[in-house]
Coordinates of C-alpha atoms in Angstrom, one line a residue:
M1 CA 249.2 -199.2 -101.8
R2 CA 249.1 -201.2 -98.6
R3 CA 247.0 -199.7 -95.8
H4 CA 248.5 -199.2 -92.3
P5 CA 247.2 -201.8 -89.8
F6 CA 246.2 -199.1 -87.4
A7 CA 244.1 -197.4 -90.1
R8 CA 242.4 -200.7 -90.8
A9 CA 241.7 -201.3 -87.1
N10 CA 240.3 -197.8 -86.8
E11 CA 238.0 -198.3 -89.7
I12 CA 236.6 -201.6 -88.2
F13 CA 236.1 -200.0 -84.8
S14 CA 234.3 -197.0 -86.3
R15 CA 231.8 -199.1 -88.1
I16 CA 228.3 -198.9 -86.8
K17 CA 228.0 -202.7 -86.6
F18 CA 231.0 -203.0 -84.4
Q19 CA 229.9 -200.0 -82.2
I20 CA 226.4 -201.3 -81.8
A21 CA 227.7 -204.7 -80.7
A22 CA 230.3 -203.1 -78.4
Y23 CA 227.9 -200.7 -76.8
Y24 CA 225.3 -203.4 -76.5
L25 CA 227.8 -205.6 -74.6
L26 CA 229.1 -202.7 -72.5
A27 CA 225.5 -201.7 -71.6
S28 CA 224.7 -205.2 -70.7
L29 CA 227.7 -205.5 -68.5
L30 CA 226.9 -202.2 -66.8
L31 CA 223.3 -203.1 -66.4
A32 CA 224.1 -206.5 -65.0
G33 CA 226.5 -204.9 -62.5
V34 CA 224.3 -202.1 -61.4
L35 CA 221.2 -204.3 -61.2
G36 CA 223.1 -207.0 -59.4
V37 CA 224.5 -204.6 -56.8
A38 CA 221.2 -202.8 -56.4
L39 CA 219.2 -206.0 -56.1
Y40 CA 221.7 -207.5 -53.7
Y41 CA 221.7 -204.6 -51.3
S42 CA 218.0 -204.0 -51.6
I43 CA 217.0 -207.6 -51.1
A44 CA 219.7 -208.2 -48.5
G45 CA 218.5 -205.1 -46.7
V46 CA 214.9 -206.3 -46.8
F47 CA 216.0 -209.8 -45.5
Q48 CA 218.0 -208.2 -42.7
E49 CA 215.2 -205.8 -41.7
K50 CA 212.5 -208.5 -41.8
T51 CA 214.8 -211.0 -39.9
M52 CA 215.5 -208.4 -37.2
Q53 CA 211.8 -207.4 -37.1
Y54 CA 210.7 -211.0 -36.7
T55 CA 213.3 -211.6 -34.0
G56 CA 212.2 -208.5 -32.1
I57 CA 208.6 -209.6 -32.4
A58 CA 209.5 -213.1 -31.1
I59 CA 211.3 -211.6 -28.1
E60 CA 208.4 -209.2 -27.4
R61 CA 205.9 -212.1 -27.6
S62 CA 207.9 -214.1 -25.1
G63 CA 208.1 -211.0 -22.9
R64 CA 204.3 -210.7 -23.0
Y65 CA 204.0 -214.4 -21.9
L66 CA 206.1 -213.6 -18.9
E67 CA 204.0 -210.5 -18.2
L68 CA 200.9 -212.6 -18.2
Y69 CA 202.3 -215.1 -15.9
I70 CA 203.6 -212.5 -13.5
D71 CA 200.2 -210.8 -13.5
K72 CA 198.7 -214.1 -12.7
M73 CA 201.1 -214.5 -9.7
K74 CA 200.3 -210.9 -8.6
S75 CA 196.6 -211.7 -8.7
V76 CA 197.2 -214.9 -6.5
S77 CA 199.2 -212.9 -4.0
N78 CA 196.7 -210.1 -3.9
M79 CA 193.9 -212.6 -3.3
I80 CA 195.6 -214.1 -0.3
A81 CA 197.0 -210.8 1.1
T82 CA 193.6 -209.0 1.1
N83 CA 191.6 -211.9 2.5
P84 CA 190.1 -211.0 5.9
S85 CA 191.4 -214.1 7.5
T86 CA 194.9 -213.3 6.4
M87 CA 194.6 -209.8 7.6
R88 CA 193.2 -210.8 11.0
Y89 CA 195.9 -213.5 11.6
M90 CA 198.7 -211.2 10.5
A91 CA 197.4 -208.6 13.0
N92 CA 197.0 -211.2 15.7
E93 CA 193.2 -210.6 15.9
E94 CA 191.9 -214.2 15.9
L95 CA 188.3 -214.4 17.1
L96 CA 188.4 -218.2 17.2
P97 CA 191.6 -219.9 18.1
G98 CA 193.3 -221.3 15.0
A99 CA 190.3 -220.5 12.6
D100 CA 192.0 -217.7 10.7
R101 CA 195.3 -219.6 10.5
A102 CA 193.4 -222.6 9.1
D103 CA 191.6 -220.3 6.6
L104 CA 195.0 -218.8 5.5
A105 CA 196.5 -222.3 5.1
A106 CA 193.5 -223.3 3.0
L107 CA 194.0 -220.3 0.8
I108 CA 197.6 -221.2 0.3
D109 CA 196.8 -224.9 -0.6
E110 CA 194.1 -223.7 -3.0
A111 CA 196.6 -221.3 -4.8
L112 CA 199.3 -224.0 -5.0
A113 CA 196.8 -226.4 -6.6
S114 CA 195.9 -223.9 -9.3
D115 CA 199.5 -223.7 -10.7
P116 CA 202.0 -226.5 -10.9
F117 CA 204.9 -224.1 -11.1
L118 CA 204.0 -222.4 -7.8
T119 CA 206.3 -224.3 -5.3
S120 CA 205.6 -222.6 -2.1
I121 CA 203.7 -219.7 -0.4
I122 CA 204.9 -218.2 2.8
A123 CA 203.1 -215.6 5.0
V124 CA 205.2 -213.9 7.7
S125 CA 203.7 -211.6 10.2
K126 CA 205.5 -208.5 11.4
D127 CA 206.2 -210.2 14.8
G128 CA 207.7 -213.4 13.1
R129 CA 204.7 -215.8 12.9
I130 CA 204.8 -218.0 9.8
V131 CA 202.2 -219.8 7.7
S132 CA 203.4 -221.9 4.8
N133 CA 202.8 -225.1 2.8
E134 CA 206.4 -226.1 3.6
E135 CA 206.5 -228.3 6.7
T136 CA 210.2 -228.0 7.3
L137 CA 211.2 -224.4 6.7
D138 CA 214.5 -223.2 8.0
M139 CA 214.1 -219.4 8.3
T140 CA 215.5 -216.8 10.5
V141 CA 212.7 -214.8 12.2
S142 CA 212.5 -212.2 15.0
K143 CA 210.0 -210.4 17.1
D144 CA 210.5 -207.4 14.8
M145 CA 210.8 -208.6 11.1
M146 CA 211.8 -205.0 10.1
D147 CA 215.3 -206.1 11.0
Q148 CA 215.3 -208.6 8.1
D149 CA 216.5 -207.1 4.7
W150 CA 214.2 -209.2 2.5
Y151 CA 211.2 -208.3 4.7
V152 CA 212.0 -204.6 4.4
A153 CA 212.5 -204.9 0.6
A154 CA 209.0 -206.3 0.3
V155 CA 207.5 -203.6 2.5
E156 CA 209.2 -200.8 0.6
G157 CA 207.6 -202.1 -2.6
N158 CA 204.8 -199.7 -1.9
N159 CA 202.3 -202.5 -1.5
M160 CA 203.1 -203.7 -5.0
P161 CA 204.7 -207.1 -5.7
V162 CA 208.5 -207.1 -5.7
L163 CA 210.4 -209.4 -8.0
T164 CA 213.7 -211.0 -6.8
S165 CA 216.1 -213.4 -8.5
A166 CA 216.0 -216.1 -5.9
R167 CA 215.3 -216.6 -2.2
M168 CA 217.1 -214.4 0.3
Q169 CA 220.0 -215.8 2.2
E170 CA 217.8 -216.5 5.2
F171 CA 216.3 -219.4 3.3
S172 CA 218.3 -222.7 3.2
M173 CA 218.1 -224.3 -0.2
D174 CA 220.3 -226.2 -2.6
R175 CA 221.1 -225.5 -6.3
E176 CA 218.4 -227.7 -7.6
S177 CA 215.6 -225.9 -5.9
W178 CA 216.3 -222.3 -7.1
V179 CA 213.1 -220.3 -7.4
V180 CA 211.8 -216.9 -8.5
S181 CA 209.9 -215.1 -5.7
V182 CA 207.1 -212.6 -5.8
S183 CA 206.7 -210.7 -2.5
R184 CA 204.2 -208.2 -1.4
E185 CA 203.3 -206.3 1.8
I186 CA 200.2 -207.2 3.8
T187 CA 198.5 -204.2 5.4
D188 CA 195.5 -203.7 7.6
I189 CA 192.5 -201.6 6.7
E190 CA 194.3 -198.4 7.7
G191 CA 197.3 -199.2 5.5
N192 CA 199.7 -200.2 8.3
N193 CA 202.2 -203.0 7.7
I194 CA 201.2 -206.3 9.5
G195 CA 203.2 -208.8 7.4
V196 CA 204.7 -210.0 4.1
L197 CA 203.4 -212.6 1.6
R198 CA 206.0 -214.5 -0.5
C199 CA 205.2 -216.7 -3.5
D200 CA 208.0 -219.0 -4.8
I201 CA 207.8 -220.0 -8.4
D202 CA 209.8 -222.9 -9.9
Y203 CA 212.8 -221.5 -11.8
S204 CA 212.0 -223.7 -14.8
V205 CA 208.8 -221.8 -15.5
V206 CA 210.8 -218.9 -17.1
E207 CA 212.7 -221.4 -19.3
D208 CA 209.5 -223.1 -20.4
L209 CA 208.0 -219.8 -21.4
L210 CA 211.2 -218.9 -23.4
M211 CA 211.8 -222.4 -24.9
D212 CA 210.1 -221.6 -28.2
L213 CA 212.3 -218.5 -28.7
D214 CA 214.5 -219.2 -31.8
L215 CA 217.7 -217.0 -31.5
G216 CA 220.0 -218.9 -33.8
S217 CA 222.9 -221.2 -33.1
E218 CA 224.9 -218.6 -31.1
G219 CA 221.9 -216.8 -29.6
Y220 CA 220.7 -216.9 -26.0
P221 CA 218.1 -215.1 -23.8
F222 CA 218.5 -213.8 -20.3
I223 CA 216.7 -211.5 -17.9
L224 CA 218.1 -208.5 -16.0
N225 CA 216.7 -206.5 -13.1
D226 CA 217.0 -202.7 -12.8
D227 CA 220.5 -203.2 -11.2
N228 CA 221.7 -205.2 -14.2
E229 CA 221.7 -208.3 -12.1
I230 CA 221.0 -211.6 -13.8
V231 CA 217.5 -212.9 -13.0
F232 CA 217.4 -215.8 -15.5
Y233 CA 219.8 -217.6 -17.8
S234 CA 219.8 -221.2 -19.2
D235 CA 222.6 -221.9 -16.7
P236 CA 221.4 -220.5 -13.3
G237 CA 224.9 -220.4 -12.0
A238 CA 226.2 -218.1 -14.8
R239 CA 227.6 -214.8 -13.8
G240 CA 226.1 -211.5 -15.0
S241 CA 229.5 -210.1 -15.9
D242 CA 230.2 -213.0 -18.3
L243 CA 226.8 -212.5 -20.1
L244 CA 227.3 -208.8 -20.4
A245 CA 230.8 -209.3 -21.7
R246 CA 229.4 -211.4 -24.6
L247 CA 227.2 -208.6 -25.9
P248 CA 228.3 -206.6 -29.0
A249 CA 230.3 -203.5 -28.3
G250 CA 228.2 -200.5 -27.4
T251 CA 225.1 -202.5 -26.5
V252 CA 225.4 -202.7 -22.7
P253 CA 221.8 -202.7 -21.2
K254 CA 220.5 -199.3 -20.1
G255 CA 218.3 -200.4 -17.2
L256 CA 214.8 -199.2 -17.7
T257 CA 215.3 -198.0 -21.2
P258 CA 214.4 -200.5 -24.0
W259 CA 217.1 -200.8 -26.6
H260 CA 218.3 -202.9 -29.6
A261 CA 221.4 -203.1 -31.7
Y262 CA 223.1 -205.0 -34.5
D263 CA 226.8 -205.9 -34.8
R264 CA 227.8 -206.6 -38.4
E265 CA 231.1 -208.1 -37.4
T266 CA 229.6 -210.8 -35.2
N267 CA 226.3 -210.9 -37.0
L268 CA 224.6 -210.7 -33.6
M269 CA 221.4 -208.7 -32.9
T270 CA 220.6 -207.6 -29.3
Y271 CA 217.0 -206.7 -28.5
S272 CA 215.5 -205.9 -25.1
Y273 CA 211.9 -205.9 -23.9
R274 CA 210.9 -204.1 -20.7
L275 CA 208.3 -206.1 -18.8
E276 CA 205.4 -204.0 -17.5
N277 CA 204.8 -203.7 -13.8
A278 CA 208.0 -205.4 -13.0
D279 CA 211.7 -204.6 -12.6
W280 CA 212.7 -207.1 -15.3
T281 CA 214.1 -206.6 -18.8
L282 CA 214.1 -209.6 -21.2
V283 CA 217.3 -209.5 -23.4
G284 CA 217.6 -211.6 -26.5
V285 CA 221.0 -212.0 -28.3
A286 CA 220.2 -213.5 -31.7
S287 CA 222.7 -214.8 -34.2
L288 CA 221.1 -214.2 -37.6
D289 CA 222.2 -217.5 -39.2
S290 CA 219.4 -217.6 -41.7
L291 CA 220.3 -214.1 -42.9
T292 CA 223.9 -215.2 -43.7
V293 CA 222.7 -218.2 -45.7
L294 CA 220.2 -216.1 -47.6
Q295 CA 222.8 -213.4 -48.4
R296 CA 225.2 -216.1 -49.7
Q297 CA 222.5 -217.8 -51.8
L298 CA 221.4 -214.4 -53.2
M299 CA 225.0 -213.5 -54.1
E300 CA 225.5 -216.7 -56.0
T301 CA 222.2 -216.4 -57.8
L302 CA 222.9 -212.8 -59.0
L303 CA 226.4 -213.7 -60.1
L304 CA 225.1 -216.7 -62.2
L305 CA 222.4 -214.5 -63.7
S306 CA 225.0 -211.8 -64.6
L307 CA 227.2 -214.4 -66.4
V308 CA 224.2 -215.7 -68.4
L309 CA 223.2 -212.1 -69.3
V310 CA 226.7 -211.3 -70.5
A311 CA 226.9 -214.4 -72.6
V312 CA 223.5 -213.7 -74.2
A313 CA 224.5 -210.1 -74.8
L314 CA 227.8 -211.1 -76.5
G315 CA 226.1 -213.5 -78.9
S316 CA 223.0 -211.5 -79.7
G317 CA 224.8 -208.2 -80.0
V318 CA 226.6 -209.2 -83.2
V319 CA 223.5 -210.6 -84.8
I320 CA 221.3 -207.7 -83.9
A321 CA 224.0 -205.2 -85.1
G322 CA 224.2 -206.9 -88.5
R323 CA 220.4 -206.9 -89.0
I324 CA 220.2 -203.2 -88.0
T325 CA 223.0 -201.8 -90.1
K326 CA 222.0 -203.1 -93.5
P327 CA 218.6 -201.3 -93.9
I328 CA 220.2 -198.3 -92.1
R329 CA 222.8 -198.0 -94.9
K330 CA 220.0 -198.1 -97.5
L331 CA 218.0 -195.5 -95.7
E332 CA 221.2 -193.3 -95.4
E333 CA 221.7 -193.5 -99.2
T334 CA 218.1 -192.4 -99.8
M335 CA 218.4 -189.5 -97.3
A336 CA 221.6 -188.4 -99.0
S337 CA 219.9 -188.2 -102.3
V338 CA 217.2 -185.8 -101.1
G339 CA 219.4 -182.8 -101.9
E340 CA 219.3 -183.7 -105.5
D341 CA 215.9 -185.4 -105.7
I342 CA 213.1 -183.9 -103.6
E343 CA 210.8 -186.8 -104.7
A344 CA 213.2 -189.5 -103.2
A345 CA 211.4 -192.2 -101.2
A346 CA 212.8 -194.9 -98.8
D347 CA 212.0 -198.6 -99.0
S348 CA 209.5 -199.1 -96.1
K349 CA 209.3 -202.9 -96.5
A350 CA 212.8 -203.9 -95.6
G351 CA 214.5 -204.4 -92.3
S352 CA 213.1 -204.6 -88.8
Y353 CA 209.9 -203.1 -87.6
E354 CA 211.7 -200.0 -86.3
I355 CA 213.6 -199.5 -89.6
R356 CA 210.4 -200.0 -91.6
S357 CA 208.6 -197.5 -89.3
L358 CA 211.5 -195.1 -89.7
A359 CA 211.4 -195.4 -93.5
S360 CA 207.7 -194.9 -93.5
H361 CA 207.9 -191.8 -91.3
F362 CA 210.7 -190.5 -93.5
N363 CA 208.4 -190.9 -96.6
D364 CA 205.6 -189.2 -94.7
M365 CA 207.9 -186.5 -93.7
M366 CA 209.0 -185.9 -97.3
V367 CA 205.4 -185.6 -98.3
K368 CA 204.7 -183.1 -95.6
I369 CA 207.9 -181.2 -96.4
R370 CA 206.9 -180.9 -100.0
E371 CA 203.4 -179.7 -98.9
L372 CA 204.9 -177.3 -96.4
M373 CA 207.4 -175.9 -98.9
K374 CA 204.5 -175.0 -101.2
E375 CA 202.5 -173.6 -98.3
V376 CA 205.4 -171.6 -96.9
E377 CA 206.1 -170.3 -100.4
E378 CA 202.6 -169.0 -100.7
K379 CA 202.5 -167.6 -97.1
E380 CA 205.9 -165.9 -97.5
K381 CA 204.7 -164.3 -100.7
Y382 CA 201.6 -163.0 -99.0
L383 CA 203.5 -162.0 -95.9
R384 CA 206.0 -160.0 -98.0
T385 CA 203.1 -158.3 -99.7
S386 CA 201.2 -157.7 -96.5
E387 CA 204.2 -156.4 -94.6
I388 CA 205.2 -154.1 -97.4
T389 CA 201.6 -152.8 -97.6
A390 CA 201.4 -152.4 -93.8
L391 CA 204.6 -150.5 -93.7
H392 CA 203.6 -148.3 -96.5
N393 CA 200.2 -147.6 -95.0
Q394 CA 201.2 -147.2 -91.4
I395 CA 201.2 -143.4 -91.9
N396 CA 198.0 -142.3 -93.5
P397 CA 198.9 -138.9 -95.1
H398 CA 195.3 -137.6 -94.9
F399 CA 195.2 -138.3 -91.2
L400 CA 198.5 -136.7 -90.7
Y401 CA 197.5 -133.6 -92.8
N402 CA 194.2 -133.2 -90.9
T403 CA 195.9 -133.6 -87.5
L404 CA 198.6 -131.0 -88.5
D405 CA 195.8 -128.6 -89.6
T406 CA 194.1 -129.1 -86.3
I407 CA 197.3 -128.3 -84.5
V408 CA 197.9 -125.1 -86.6
W409 CA 194.3 -124.0 -86.0
M410 CA 194.6 -124.4 -82.3
A411 CA 198.0 -122.7 -82.3
E412 CA 196.5 -119.7 -84.1
F413 CA 193.8 -119.4 -81.4
G414 CA 196.5 -119.7 -78.7
D415 CA 195.3 -123.0 -77.2
S416 CA 198.8 -124.1 -76.3
E417 CA 197.7 -126.8 -73.9
K418 CA 195.7 -128.7 -76.5
V419 CA 198.5 -128.2 -79.0
I420 CA 200.8 -129.9 -76.6
D421 CA 198.3 -132.7 -75.9
I422 CA 197.6 -133.4 -79.6
T423 CA 201.3 -133.3 -80.4
K424 CA 202.1 -135.8 -77.7
S425 CA 199.3 -138.1 -78.8
L426 CA 200.5 -137.9 -82.4
A427 CA 204.0 -138.8 -81.4
S428 CA 202.8 -141.7 -79.3
F429 CA 200.5 -142.8 -82.1
F430 CA 203.4 -143.1 -84.6
R431 CA 205.7 -144.7 -82.0
L432 CA 203.1 -147.4 -81.4
S433 CA 202.5 -147.7 -85.1
L434 CA 206.2 -148.4 -85.7
S435 CA 206.6 -150.6 -82.6
K436 CA 210.3 -151.2 -83.4
G437 CA 209.5 -153.1 -86.5
E438 CA 207.8 -155.9 -84.6
A439 CA 204.8 -157.7 -86.2
M440 CA 203.3 -158.6 -82.9
V441 CA 202.5 -156.2 -80.0
T442 CA 200.8 -156.6 -76.7
V443 CA 197.1 -156.0 -76.3
E444 CA 198.1 -153.1 -74.0
D445 CA 200.1 -151.4 -76.8
E446 CA 197.4 -152.0 -79.4
V447 CA 194.7 -150.5 -77.1
A448 CA 197.0 -147.5 -76.4
H449 CA 197.5 -147.1 -80.1
V450 CA 193.7 -146.9 -80.9
N451 CA 193.2 -144.7 -77.8
Q452 CA 195.8 -142.1 -79.2
Y453 CA 194.0 -142.2 -82.5
L454 CA 190.6 -141.5 -81.0
F455 CA 192.0 -138.8 -78.8
I456 CA 193.4 -137.0 -81.8
Q457 CA 190.2 -137.4 -83.8
K458 CA 188.2 -136.1 -80.8
Q459 CA 190.1 -132.9 -80.9
R460 CA 189.3 -132.5 -84.5
Y461 CA 185.6 -133.4 -84.4
Q462 CA 184.8 -132.1 -81.0
E463 CA 181.1 -132.7 -80.0
K464 CA 180.6 -134.8 -83.2
L465 CA 182.5 -137.7 -81.6
S466 CA 182.5 -139.5 -78.3
Y467 CA 184.2 -142.9 -77.5
T468 CA 184.6 -145.5 -74.8
I469 CA 187.4 -148.1 -74.6
D470 CA 187.0 -151.0 -72.1
V471 CA 189.5 -153.9 -72.3
D472 CA 189.8 -156.5 -69.6
E473 CA 193.1 -156.5 -67.7
E474 CA 193.4 -160.3 -67.9
I475 CA 194.0 -160.2 -71.7
R476 CA 196.5 -157.3 -71.8
Q477 CA 199.6 -159.5 -71.5
Y478 CA 198.8 -161.4 -74.7
K479 CA 200.3 -160.5 -78.1
V480 CA 198.3 -159.8 -81.2
P481 CA 199.2 -158.6 -84.8
K482 CA 199.8 -154.9 -84.6
I483 CA 197.4 -152.3 -86.1
I484 CA 194.2 -154.4 -86.1
L485 CA 191.9 -152.1 -84.0
Q486 CA 192.7 -148.7 -85.5
P487 CA 191.6 -149.6 -89.1
I488 CA 188.2 -150.8 -87.8
V489 CA 187.8 -147.7 -85.6
E490 CA 188.8 -145.5 -88.6
N491 CA 186.1 -147.1 -90.8
A492 CA 183.5 -146.7 -88.0
L493 CA 184.5 -143.0 -87.8
Y494 CA 184.6 -142.2 -91.6
H495 CA 181.8 -144.4 -92.8
G496 CA 179.5 -144.3 -89.7
I497 CA 179.9 -141.3 -87.4
R498 CA 181.0 -138.7 -90.0
E499 CA 178.0 -139.4 -92.3
K500 CA 175.6 -139.1 -89.3
A501 CA 173.6 -135.9 -88.9
G502 CA 174.1 -135.6 -85.1
P503 CA 176.9 -136.6 -82.7
G504 CA 178.0 -140.2 -82.7
H505 CA 179.7 -142.7 -80.3
I506 CA 182.3 -145.4 -80.8
E507 CA 182.7 -148.2 -78.3
V508 CA 185.8 -150.5 -78.2
S509 CA 185.8 -153.5 -75.9
G510 CA 187.9 -156.6 -75.4
H511 CA 187.6 -159.7 -73.3
A512 CA 188.6 -163.4 -73.0
A513 CA 186.4 -165.8 -74.9
D514 CA 186.2 -169.5 -75.8
C515 CA 188.2 -168.8 -79.0
G516 CA 190.9 -166.9 -77.0
I517 CA 190.4 -163.1 -77.3
E518 CA 187.5 -161.2 -78.7
F519 CA 187.4 -157.5 -79.6
V520 CA 184.1 -155.7 -80.4
I521 CA 183.9 -152.3 -82.1
E522 CA 180.4 -150.7 -82.2
D523 CA 179.2 -147.4 -83.5
D524 CA 175.8 -145.7 -83.7
G525 CA 176.5 -144.2 -87.1
V526 CA 174.5 -144.5 -90.3
G527 CA 175.0 -148.2 -90.5
I528 CA 175.1 -150.5 -93.5
D529 CA 172.6 -152.6 -95.4
G530 CA 172.8 -156.3 -96.1
S531 CA 174.5 -156.0 -99.5
T532 CA 177.2 -153.8 -98.1
I533 CA 178.0 -156.2 -95.2
M534 CA 179.3 -158.7 -97.7
K535 CA 181.7 -156.1 -99.0
A536 CA 182.6 -154.5 -95.7
D537 CA 185.8 -156.4 -95.4
M538 CA 187.0 -154.6 -98.5
W539 CA 186.6 -151.1 -96.9
T540 CA 189.7 -149.0 -96.6
T541 CA 190.3 -145.3 -95.9
G542 CA 193.8 -144.9 -97.1
G543 CA 195.2 -146.9 -94.2
I544 CA 195.4 -150.7 -93.6
G545 CA 192.1 -152.1 -94.9
M546 CA 189.8 -154.4 -93.1
E547 CA 190.6 -157.2 -95.6
N548 CA 194.2 -156.9 -94.7
V549 CA 193.4 -157.1 -91.0
D550 CA 191.3 -160.2 -91.5
K551 CA 194.0 -162.0 -93.5
R552 CA 196.7 -161.2 -91.1
I553 CA 194.6 -162.6 -88.2
K554 CA 193.9 -165.8 -90.1
L555 CA 197.5 -166.1 -91.1
H556 CA 198.6 -166.0 -87.4
F557 CA 195.8 -168.0 -85.8
G558 CA 194.1 -170.0 -88.5
E559 CA 190.9 -170.0 -90.5
G560 CA 188.7 -170.1 -87.5
Y561 CA 189.6 -166.6 -86.5
G562 CA 189.2 -163.2 -88.2
L563 CA 186.6 -160.5 -88.6
H564 CA 182.8 -160.6 -88.5
V565 CA 180.6 -157.6 -89.5
E566 CA 177.0 -157.1 -88.7
G567 CA 174.5 -154.2 -89.0
L568 CA 172.7 -152.6 -86.1
E569 CA 169.8 -150.3 -85.7
P570 CA 171.4 -147.9 -85.9
G571 CA 175.1 -148.5 -86.5
T572 CA 177.6 -151.3 -87.1
R573 CA 179.3 -153.9 -85.0
V574 CA 182.6 -155.5 -86.0
V575 CA 183.9 -158.6 -84.0
L576 CA 187.5 -159.6 -84.1
K577 CA 188.3 -163.2 -82.9
L578 CA 192.0 -164.0 -82.1
G579 CA 193.8 -166.9 -80.5
L580 CA 196.1 -166.7 -77.4
N581 CA 199.7 -165.7 -77.8
T582 CA 201.4 -164.9 -74.5
G583 CA 203.6 -161.8 -74.6
N584 CA 206.8 -161.2 -72.7
E585 CA 205.5 -158.4 -70.6
R586 CA 202.3 -156.9 -69.2
G587 CA 200.8 -153.6 -70.3
D588 CA 200.6 -150.9 -67.7
G589 CA 197.3 -149.3 -68.7
H590 CA 194.3 -148.9 -66.5
G591 CA 191.9 -151.1 -68.4
R592 CA 189.4 -148.5 -69.4
H593 CA 189.6 -145.2 -71.5
E594 CA 186.5 -143.1 -71.9
E595 CA 186.0 -139.8 -73.6
T596 CA 182.6 -138.1 -74.0
I597 CA 181.4 -134.7 -74.8

């Protein structure tokens, strides 16, 4: 019968060899895409951040150069303005005719010689007298210079230098001699205005300080004052409105507030730096040309790597799938035969390292399974026997008969309160014994169980018996096999206290230990000799024997746990060592039960 083409195609596509190759290719494509996109955006982001950071650092560095130069000019103007000769001449207090004026002129010449960019220095007194290095100075003066705007602007600078973009209109000058002026007020010793000192700096000094600033092919720097007026630009005649119009949208300067922005559409970064102790803000508009080149090269490199990865994945996927599938099929056949042959073993010498390791682990697993099957079979056999014995012996008929006799005896004497107490304790004792069929109970319930037992026995033996129960709160939330304390206490009572001539005492304590949990049951009864200690684990009094308790503890926690019996002078001590097994709830006991005569 001829098979349908679709059935044939479905069989091919469902083969593990084809699926491994397809998934391998798909994973490679997905990995290449995800890694490519992640790498591109992460690396491009780093490039952009670093480029913007370096550009900002360069603009700040140039701004600091300007600050240093301005500070230098302020120091020069301060030296001249505070000189006594300057102050005397400006106040018209010459002691010797022309001496103070000559000293002031000498100071001006000395300052000009110290800086080639300092073109002129002009000192103007309040009454219009001028001292300057310029021989032909066309300047409007008056008897009261407070009528001149530029003079008032310098005075209102609060005795600090005032920066202006160029000379005021009162100075005649041509386009080639534009300057940047630093003006400051000259005051007498009482702080009264007596004149103004003006230092003119060659306009090119700013350009020289900014010439090393690399802002890209489309970038440009300029300087604004607090009124958003242009102080510097490479073309001194450029209008401020034209410069501001070129800035990216939303990045108009904010006066005194430093700011920076990046426009992705134009790839322009705008960064400002506020100069200290001046009314200037240096603005750099940088075109991030290198960033665009790096992003393009990065995209091309990642695309090429992705194509190479896909080609390698396509070729290697088929080869790898074939090498993997053959030993897998053999291992599959071996695993399928385990149901019929428990001794089946896989070939651990064929295939890749992973397949050989898998086959070896499979063989180890089969060995452990066989061992565990035998161990589980033995443990289940013992558990069944132990559980049946425990269930059968949970109710000790002799204990029940004796307790009922005690209740009848107390009822006959009309002691109804004790009858009620013993009846409640007996009910609670059997409720805790049954514990809803659970094999594990909390330490809290186990302590309550043995406490009910001792309370009932106390009513029977009266002054013959006293007891103390002290179990730490920190261990009460852990779970232990049920009915492990009561059999030990029962043996202490029947084989120790009851055989003693006088009254006896039983002490039950529990605490955390290195092993996990440790219970200690001590009595001051008749005790046991060395030969009896070896057989003490075999003791039983019609209930659950100590041997049973020891085996159940070992079954739950291992051979390192269980019972240890030792003789005292007088009495006996039994130590139970258990591991930790966290319960689902905490007990609500008070941690210590004590009953004495």
